[in-house]
Amino acid sequence: MSFDMSQFYSVFFAEAGEHLDSMETILLDLDLANPDTEQLNAIFRAAHSIKGSAATFGFHDMADLTHVLENLLDRIRKGEMRLRTEIVDTILDARDVLTGQLAGHRDAAPVNVAAAQLITQRLEQWIAAGNAPSVPAMDAVGLSVSFILDGLESSWTKVIEAVCTELASLGTVSIAAAPVLPDQPWVLHLQGAPDEAAVRDVLEFVARDGTVEIAAQSALTLSPSANDDAYGLFEPLDVLADDDAYGFFAPLPEPPLSDETYGFFEPLPVSADVPPDNRPAVRQTNTVAHAEDTIRVGVGKVDTMINQVGELIITQAMLIEAARDLDPVAYERLHTGLQQLERNSRALQESVLSVRMLPIANVFNRFPRVVRDLAAKLGKQVALRISGEATELDRGLIERIVDPLTHLIRNSIDHGIEMPLARAAAGKPAEGTITLKALQQGGTIVIIVGDDGAGLDRARIVAKASERGMAVTESMTDAEVWNLIFEPGFSTADAVTDVSGRGVGMDVVKRNITAMGGRVDIESLAGVGTRMTVRLPLTLAILDGMSVGVGSHTYILPLAYITESLQPATHMVKQMGGVASLLQVRDSYVPIVMLHALFGIDAAVTVPEQGIMVLIEADGQQAALFVDALVGQQQVVIKSIEAHYRRVPGIAGATIMGDGQVAFILDAVALVQRAHAGLPAAA
Amino acid sequence: MSEEVELPQEYLTFLLGGEEYAIDILKVQEIRSYGSVTPIAQAPNFIKGVINLRGSVIPVIDLRIRFGLGTVEYTEFTVMIVLSLGARMVGIVVDGVSDVAQVRPSEVRPAPEFSRAVDVRYIDGLAMQEARMLILVDIERLMLSADMALVDETLGESCANQ
């Protein structure tokens, strides 16, 4: 039974992805005039690691491309070539092609082969263009063999493979030229000291009579590019050719400065004693950006752990409940033990939940590239300032926030930041600034995308909106006007660009963020800039809630929506059509939702003065929820009810209480909407 | 007698209004006592609510109410059958669980078209075993049908059509 490598693929995909990301991060950070040797080494190591594992797993297209890339990087880090913006661009493009190849292998999707060939050529051009004192000299003299194949064109690939395999016993073989037309010759290069007659013997039966030409060749004419060209064409030879070429072009694969790397991350005296060759493989994943030791675990395992810990806490609560009636003196040890258990299991729950949290740097890291590329495309000068990237967010949200944030940033560069001349005319620095900031406020993560551009144009938005047939008035507040850009089909761009001018997107951004339980707000000042603030819940798994009692039922109200709660006096409740429908809070009126009436619960408090009004706010609107009593505040683990049942109006989810009972979590946003929608009809 | 060896299939049988129904035992997750049900606001009366089944929130349906049969009372002997239908789980309350029956394909007769609590669309057939008659129910199709109001409508249709 053959050894199945595919089980390790996911590890390769994740690791290679990380290497590609760190390559990009470092490349964008490079000081071209005076590049940091350590950074150059880190990029080289990233390429080297990808090459090694790609070859191991049989992803030869990636191995081949990284091989050429590695050659270029090696020359650069040894100071044999000077870095230029164009070279960085080429390397970045190569990194993108690799990302595409990686995605292709991961999703079993077709890969753009032409792009790989093109980028390989570009990389080779740079290698060739570098003043080349170090083009490796090799003693061995080779042969250049040219011949025209007999037989059908469709069979050539197989024939050439066979020929190469045969010739490999005579020396290292590489394909220098493949025919485009049937009558053009194949040119093979043979390194080593092959016997001419032996070569003719191999070709005798496949080549057309009289077309075999063999010429001696010096090492210098065996150009590296010719060698590498072969890779894209003939995969079966890769491993062999790759290995040879590797020793040929990069005689010193271990960076001489690797000890410094070591010292950089682990300033321990021990590191000096470790010879570079013995560096554990995992060290290579440590770039400047990732200094932590990590393990990779499937999300399913973590979620199972979270569920099990939830179960443990419920069991623990049941034990405490059961032991409540026992005499504290006689059962002192039991009570002490139970208290200990409660503390330990809470701590365990927190730790387990924190496993799902990832720093938002995982999202932010990709934006320097987005900004750089887009600014260059639009001819604008834009700097990106990132802060708070260590802020942690649930991994489920991390994945889903990428697209909306990308869109907001592209929008800021495209519509917000002005052209350099316009900025200079407005007395601003030619370089615009995009600020990207994350911070935690209680149970909410706040992400701010700001720019110092022209700001939103109120008059133009209003004009465009009325042109689109939206209901607009001049008396709308700025906030209401800004919110128009989240309407489907709205776009203020004068010209439709392929960047963000199609008017699709902002509505999708808003919808996606709302779907995550978050919201987005815009602030803008003409001439000063625009600030988009995205607020997201800290995690999808737990929630800070207030449990409220209605009749015999208990509901959980998310704490984030509660502004205050109060026991209403008779004069504060205004009746409409005999139903308590408005609550006077200071100088405003808030619609009331009688929870017992909405949910059809009997035996609940119905007289407003005997219950509690909980004021909630969502989407800038308020409502007062009428309940019997506030039971207590607690963190709850959110469970889906749709997994086994279906959506329930007014209910966002469910949780399991300390006694093992299910309690429903109220959907505050829907309740507020309902309260306002019901206002005119309630009379 | 047929020469082929017939593999009997195992069914869990339960009582509902004097009739004995049988469901594929592989669809049965477990049998547990009725209790700790949290009612769902504005749900149909036969949906009793949801329970916590080892961390999952699953709905409970009282088939006696749904089909207007038997005596609807909840005592310490009231049981529910927890069904595992693909990724979904649902608890059903019945008059009583009787036993596990072995049914050979040769014993199954097509169900006649006459009025019975469970619509003939969800009945695979009748199994005659000595003195008793088992009504074989395709419980998965029945529970995921729109009649049970257990799934969101679009989803319910697509599942029922499978």
PDB file of N, CA and C in Angstrom, chain A residues 360-411:
ATOM      1  N   ILE A 360      -6.480  40.467  14.635  1.00  0.00           N
ATOM      2  CA  ILE A 360      -7.044  41.000  13.400  1.00  0.00           C
ATOM      3  C   ILE A 360      -5.927  41.315  12.401  1.00  0.00           C
ATOM      4  N   ALA A 361      -4.665  41.213  12.855  1.00  0.00           N
ATOM      5  CA  ALA A 361      -3.535  41.356  11.934  1.00  0.00           C
ATOM      6  C   ALA A 361      -3.674  40.397  10.761  1.00  0.00           C
ATOM      7  N   ASN A 362      -4.334  39.256  11.000  1.00  0.00           N
ATOM      8  CA  ASN A 362      -4.565  38.300   9.923  1.00  0.00           C
ATOM      9  C   ASN A 362      -5.318  38.915   8.748  1.00  0.00           C
ATOM     10  N   VAL A 363      -6.162  39.894   9.069  1.00  0.00           N
ATOM     11  CA  VAL A 363      -6.911  40.585   8.011  1.00  0.00           C
ATOM     12  C   VAL A 363      -6.116  41.792   7.527  1.00  0.00           C
ATOM     13  N   PHE A 364      -5.612  42.553   8.487  1.00  0.00           N
ATOM     14  CA  PHE A 364      -4.955  43.812   8.155  1.00  0.00           C
ATOM     15  C   PHE A 364      -3.717  43.608   7.289  1.00  0.00           C
ATOM     16  N   ASN A 365      -3.034  42.472   7.470  1.00  0.00           N
ATOM     17  CA  ASN A 365      -1.777  42.240   6.760  1.00  0.00           C
ATOM     18  C   ASN A 365      -1.903  42.329   5.253  1.00  0.00           C
ATOM     19  N   ARG A 366      -3.091  42.053   4.731  1.00  0.00           N
ATOM     20  CA  ARG A 366      -3.202  42.053   3.276  1.00  0.00           C
ATOM     21  C   ARG A 366      -3.429  43.445   2.718  1.00  0.00           C
ATOM     22  N   PHE A 367      -3.724  44.419   3.570  1.00  0.00           N
ATOM     23  CA  PHE A 367      -4.107  45.713   3.038  1.00  0.00           C
ATOM     24  C   PHE A 367      -2.967  46.576   2.523  1.00  0.00           C
ATOM     25  N   PRO A 368      -1.747  46.471   3.098  1.00  0.00           N
ATOM     26  CA  PRO A 368      -0.664  47.260   2.487  1.00  0.00           C
ATOM     27  C   PRO A 368      -0.555  46.990   0.986  1.00  0.00           C
ATOM     28  N   ARG A 369      -0.734  45.748   0.605  1.00  0.00           N
ATOM     29  CA  ARG A 369      -0.653  45.389  -0.812  1.00  0.00           C
ATOM     30  C   ARG A 369      -1.817  45.990  -1.597  1.00  0.00           C
ATOM     31  N   VAL A 370      -3.003  45.881  -1.038  1.00  0.00           N
ATOM     32  CA  VAL A 370      -4.194  46.429  -1.706  1.00  0.00           C
ATOM     33  C   VAL A 370      -4.000  47.921  -1.955  1.00  0.00           C
ATOM     34  N   VAL A 371      -3.540  48.615  -0.913  1.00  0.00           N
ATOM     35  CA  VAL A 371      -3.370  50.063  -1.019  1.00  0.00           C
ATOM     36  C   VAL A 371      -2.289  50.394  -2.043  1.00  0.00           C
ATOM     37  N   ARG A 372      -1.173  49.683  -1.972  1.00  0.00           N
ATOM     38  CA  ARG A 372      -0.061  49.950  -2.872  1.00  0.00           C
ATOM     39  C   ARG A 372      -0.491  49.769  -4.329  1.00  0.00           C
ATOM     40  N   ASP A 373      -1.121  48.645  -4.613  1.00  0.00           N
ATOM     41  CA  ASP A 373      -1.504  48.339  -5.993  1.00  0.00           C
ATOM     42  C   ASP A 373      -2.533  49.317  -6.521  1.00  0.00           C
ATOM     43  N   LEU A 374      -3.527  49.586  -5.702  1.00  0.00           N
ATOM     44  CA  LEU A 374      -4.619  50.429  -6.175  1.00  0.00           C
ATOM     45  C   LEU A 374      -4.152  51.873  -6.342  1.00  0.00           C
ATOM     46  N   ALA A 375      -3.343  52.343  -5.392  1.00  0.00           N
ATOM     47  CA  ALA A 375      -2.854  53.715  -5.488  1.00  0.00           C
ATOM     48  C   ALA A 375      -2.024  53.871  -6.759  1.00  0.00           C
ATOM     49  N   ALA A 376      -1.185  52.884  -7.038  1.00  0.00           N
ATOM     50  CA  ALA A 376      -0.349  52.955  -8.236  1.00  0.00           C
ATOM     51  C   ALA A 376      -1.220  52.971  -9.485  1.00  0.00           C
ATOM     52  N   LYS A 377      -2.271  52.181  -9.462  1.00  0.00           N
ATOM     53  CA  LYS A 377      -3.154  52.076 -10.620  1.00  0.00           C
ATOM     54  C   LYS A 377      -3.885  53.386 -10.882  1.00  0.00           C
ATOM     55  N   LEU A 378      -4.253  54.049  -9.804  1.00  0.00           N
ATOM     56  CA  LEU A 378      -5.026  55.276  -9.946  1.00  0.00           C
ATOM     57  C   LEU A 378      -4.143  56.506 -10.024  1.00  0.00           C
ATOM     58  N   GLY A 379      -2.824  56.323  -9.904  1.00  0.00           N
ATOM     59  CA  GLY A 379      -1.914  57.465  -9.941  1.00  0.00           C
ATOM     60  C   GLY A 379      -2.010  58.341  -8.713  1.00  0.00           C
ATOM     61  N   LYS A 380      -2.402  57.743  -7.585  1.00  0.00           N
ATOM     62  CA  LYS A 380      -2.491  58.519  -6.354  1.00  0.00           C
ATOM     63  C   LYS A 380      -1.360  58.115  -5.419  1.00  0.00           C
ATOM     64  N   GLN A 381      -1.064  58.999  -4.494  1.00  0.00           N
ATOM     65  CA  GLN A 381      -0.064  58.666  -3.480  1.00  0.00           C
ATOM     66  C   GLN A 381      -0.783  58.431  -2.171  1.00  0.00           C
ATOM     67  N   VAL A 382      -0.678  57.226  -1.670  1.00  0.00           N
ATOM     68  CA  VAL A 382      -1.435  56.879  -0.475  1.00  0.00           C
ATOM     69  C   VAL A 382      -0.547  56.135   0.513  1.00  0.00           C
ATOM     70  N   ALA A 383      -0.578  56.582   1.756  1.00  0.00           N
ATOM     71  CA  ALA A 383       0.106  55.846   2.821  1.00  0.00           C
ATOM     72  C   ALA A 383      -0.958  55.178   3.677  1.00  0.00           C
ATOM     73  N   LEU A 384      -0.637  54.000   4.165  1.00  0.00           N
ATOM     74  CA  LEU A 384      -1.585  53.283   5.019  1.00  0.00           C
ATOM     75  C   LEU A 384      -1.022  53.223   6.425  1.00  0.00           C
ATOM     76  N   ARG A 385      -1.794  53.686   7.375  1.00  0.00           N
ATOM     77  CA  ARG A 385      -1.363  53.594   8.773  1.00  0.00           C
ATOM     78  C   ARG A 385      -2.274  52.612   9.495  1.00  0.00           C
ATOM     79  N   ILE A 386      -1.642  51.584  10.048  1.00  0.00           N
ATOM     80  CA  ILE A 386      -2.405  50.534  10.726  1.00  0.00           C
ATOM     81  C   ILE A 386      -2.119  50.590  12.213  1.00  0.00           C
ATOM     82  N   SER A 387      -3.150  50.473  13.006  1.00  0.00           N
ATOM     83  CA  SER A 387      -2.899  50.348  14.443  1.00  0.00           C
ATOM     84  C   SER A 387      -3.909  49.371  15.038  1.00  0.00           C
ATOM     85  N   GLY A 388      -3.548  48.839  16.176  1.00  0.00           N
ATOM     86  CA  GLY A 388      -4.441  47.920  16.889  1.00  0.00           C
ATOM     87  C   GLY A 388      -4.567  46.558  16.249  1.00  0.00           C
ATOM     88  N   GLU A 389      -3.542  46.152  15.455  1.00  0.00           N
ATOM     89  CA  GLU A 389      -3.683  44.881  14.749  1.00  0.00           C
ATOM     90  C   GLU A 389      -3.613  43.669  15.682  1.00  0.00           C
ATOM     91  N   ALA A 390      -3.253  43.912  16.957  1.00  0.00           N
ATOM     92  CA  ALA A 390      -3.217  42.787  17.894  1.00  0.00           C
ATOM     93  C   ALA A 390      -4.599  42.494  18.476  1.00  0.00           C
ATOM     94  N   THR A 391      -5.569  43.356  18.196  1.00  0.00           N
ATOM     95  CA  THR A 391      -6.928  43.144  18.685  1.00  0.00           C
ATOM     96  C   THR A 391      -7.448  41.792  18.212  1.00  0.00           C
ATOM     97  N   GLU A 392      -8.064  41.053  19.125  1.00  0.00           N
ATOM     98  CA  GLU A 392      -8.483  39.703  18.758  1.00  0.00           C
ATOM     99  C   GLU A 392      -9.958  39.633  18.421  1.00  0.00           C
ATOM    100  N   LEU A 393     -10.238  38.745  17.475  1.00  0.00           N
ATOM    101  CA  LEU A 393     -11.597  38.620  16.958  1.00  0.00           C
ATOM    102  C   LEU A 393     -11.866  37.133  16.705  1.00  0.00           C
ATOM    103  N   ASP A 394     -13.111  36.745  16.841  1.00  0.00           N
ATOM    104  CA  ASP A 394     -13.469  35.356  16.567  1.00  0.00           C
ATOM    105  C   ASP A 394     -13.064  34.986  15.148  1.00  0.00           C
ATOM    106  N   ARG A 395     -12.539  33.771  14.990  1.00  0.00           N
ATOM    107  CA  ARG A 395     -12.018  33.414  13.671  1.00  0.00           C
ATOM    108  C   ARG A 395     -13.110  33.367  12.611  1.00  0.00           C
ATOM    109  N   GLY A 396     -14.325  33.061  13.039  1.00  0.00           N
ATOM    110  CA  GLY A 396     -15.438  33.062  12.091  1.00  0.00           C
ATOM    111  C   GLY A 396     -15.668  34.455  11.510  1.00  0.00           C
ATOM    112  N   LEU A 397     -15.451  35.453  12.357  1.00  0.00           N
ATOM    113  CA  LEU A 397     -15.637  36.829  11.889  1.00  0.00           C
ATOM    114  C   LEU A 397     -14.449  37.275  11.051  1.00  0.00           C
ATOM    115  N   ILE A 398     -13.253  36.826  11.439  1.00  0.00           N
ATOM    116  CA  ILE A 398     -12.044  37.202  10.714  1.00  0.00           C
ATOM    117  C   ILE A 398     -12.215  36.907   9.230  1.00  0.00           C
ATOM    118  N   GLU A 399     -12.718  35.700   8.934  1.00  0.00           N
ATOM    119  CA  GLU A 399     -12.857  35.321   7.529  1.00  0.00           C
ATOM    120  C   GLU A 399     -13.881  36.185   6.816  1.00  0.00           C
ATOM    121  N   ARG A 400     -14.946  36.522   7.536  1.00  0.00           N
ATOM    122  CA  ARG A 400     -16.040  37.205   6.856  1.00  0.00           C
ATOM    123  C   ARG A 400     -15.863  38.713   6.774  1.00  0.00           C
ATOM    124  N   ILE A 401     -14.910  39.268   7.538  1.00  0.00           N
ATOM    125  CA  ILE A 401     -14.761  40.715   7.525  1.00  0.00           C
ATOM    126  C   ILE A 401     -13.816  41.160   6.407  1.00  0.00           C
ATOM    127  N   VAL A 402     -13.079  40.209   5.832  1.00  0.00           N
ATOM    128  CA  VAL A 402     -12.076  40.570   4.831  1.00  0.00           C
ATOM    129  C   VAL A 402     -12.692  41.336   3.664  1.00  0.00           C
ATOM    130  N   ASP A 403     -13.722  40.773   3.053  1.00  0.00           N
ATOM    131  CA  ASP A 403     -14.296  41.406   1.869  1.00  0.00           C
ATOM    132  C   ASP A 403     -14.893  42.789   2.156  1.00  0.00           C
ATOM    133  N   PRO A 404     -15.720  42.914   3.186  1.00  0.00           N
ATOM    134  CA  PRO A 404     -16.246  44.251   3.455  1.00  0.00           C
ATOM    135  C   PRO A 404     -15.142  45.284   3.708  1.00  0.00           C
ATOM    136  N   LEU A 405     -14.120  44.915   4.480  1.00  0.00           N
ATOM    137  CA  LEU A 405     -13.050  45.879   4.769  1.00  0.00           C
ATOM    138  C   LEU A 405     -12.288  46.234   3.496  1.00  0.00           C
ATOM    139  N   THR A 406     -11.995  45.218   2.678  1.00  0.00           N
ATOM    140  CA  THR A 406     -11.301  45.485   1.425  1.00  0.00           C
ATOM    141  C   THR A 406     -12.094  46.498   0.617  1.00  0.00           C
ATOM    142  N   HIS A 407     -13.381  46.313   0.582  1.00  0.00           N
ATOM    143  CA  HIS A 407     -14.201  47.215  -0.210  1.00  0.00           C
ATOM    144  C   HIS A 407     -14.179  48.625   0.348  1.00  0.00           C
ATOM    145  N   LEU A 408     -14.248  48.742   1.665  1.00  0.00           N
ATOM    146  CA  LEU A 408     -14.222  50.075   2.276  1.00  0.00           C
ATOM    147  C   LEU A 408     -12.902  50.772   1.965  1.00  0.00           C
ATOM    148  N   ILE A 409     -11.804  50.022   2.027  1.00  0.00           N
ATOM    149  CA  ILE A 409     -10.503  50.628   1.784  1.00  0.00           C
ATOM    150  C   ILE A 409     -10.365  51.038   0.324  1.00  0.00           C
ATOM    151  N   ARG A 410     -10.775  50.165  -0.579  1.00  0.00           N
ATOM    152  CA  ARG A 410     -10.707  50.511  -2.003  1.00  0.00           C
ATOM    153  C   ARG A 410     -11.554  51.733  -2.284  1.00  0.00           C
ATOM    154  N   ASN A 411     -12.695  51.776  -1.631  1.00  0.00           N
ATOM    155  CA  ASN A 411     -13.587  52.903  -1.806  1.00  0.00           C
ATOM    156  C   ASN A 411     -12.937  54.199  -1.333  1.00  0.00           C
TER     157      ASN A 411
END
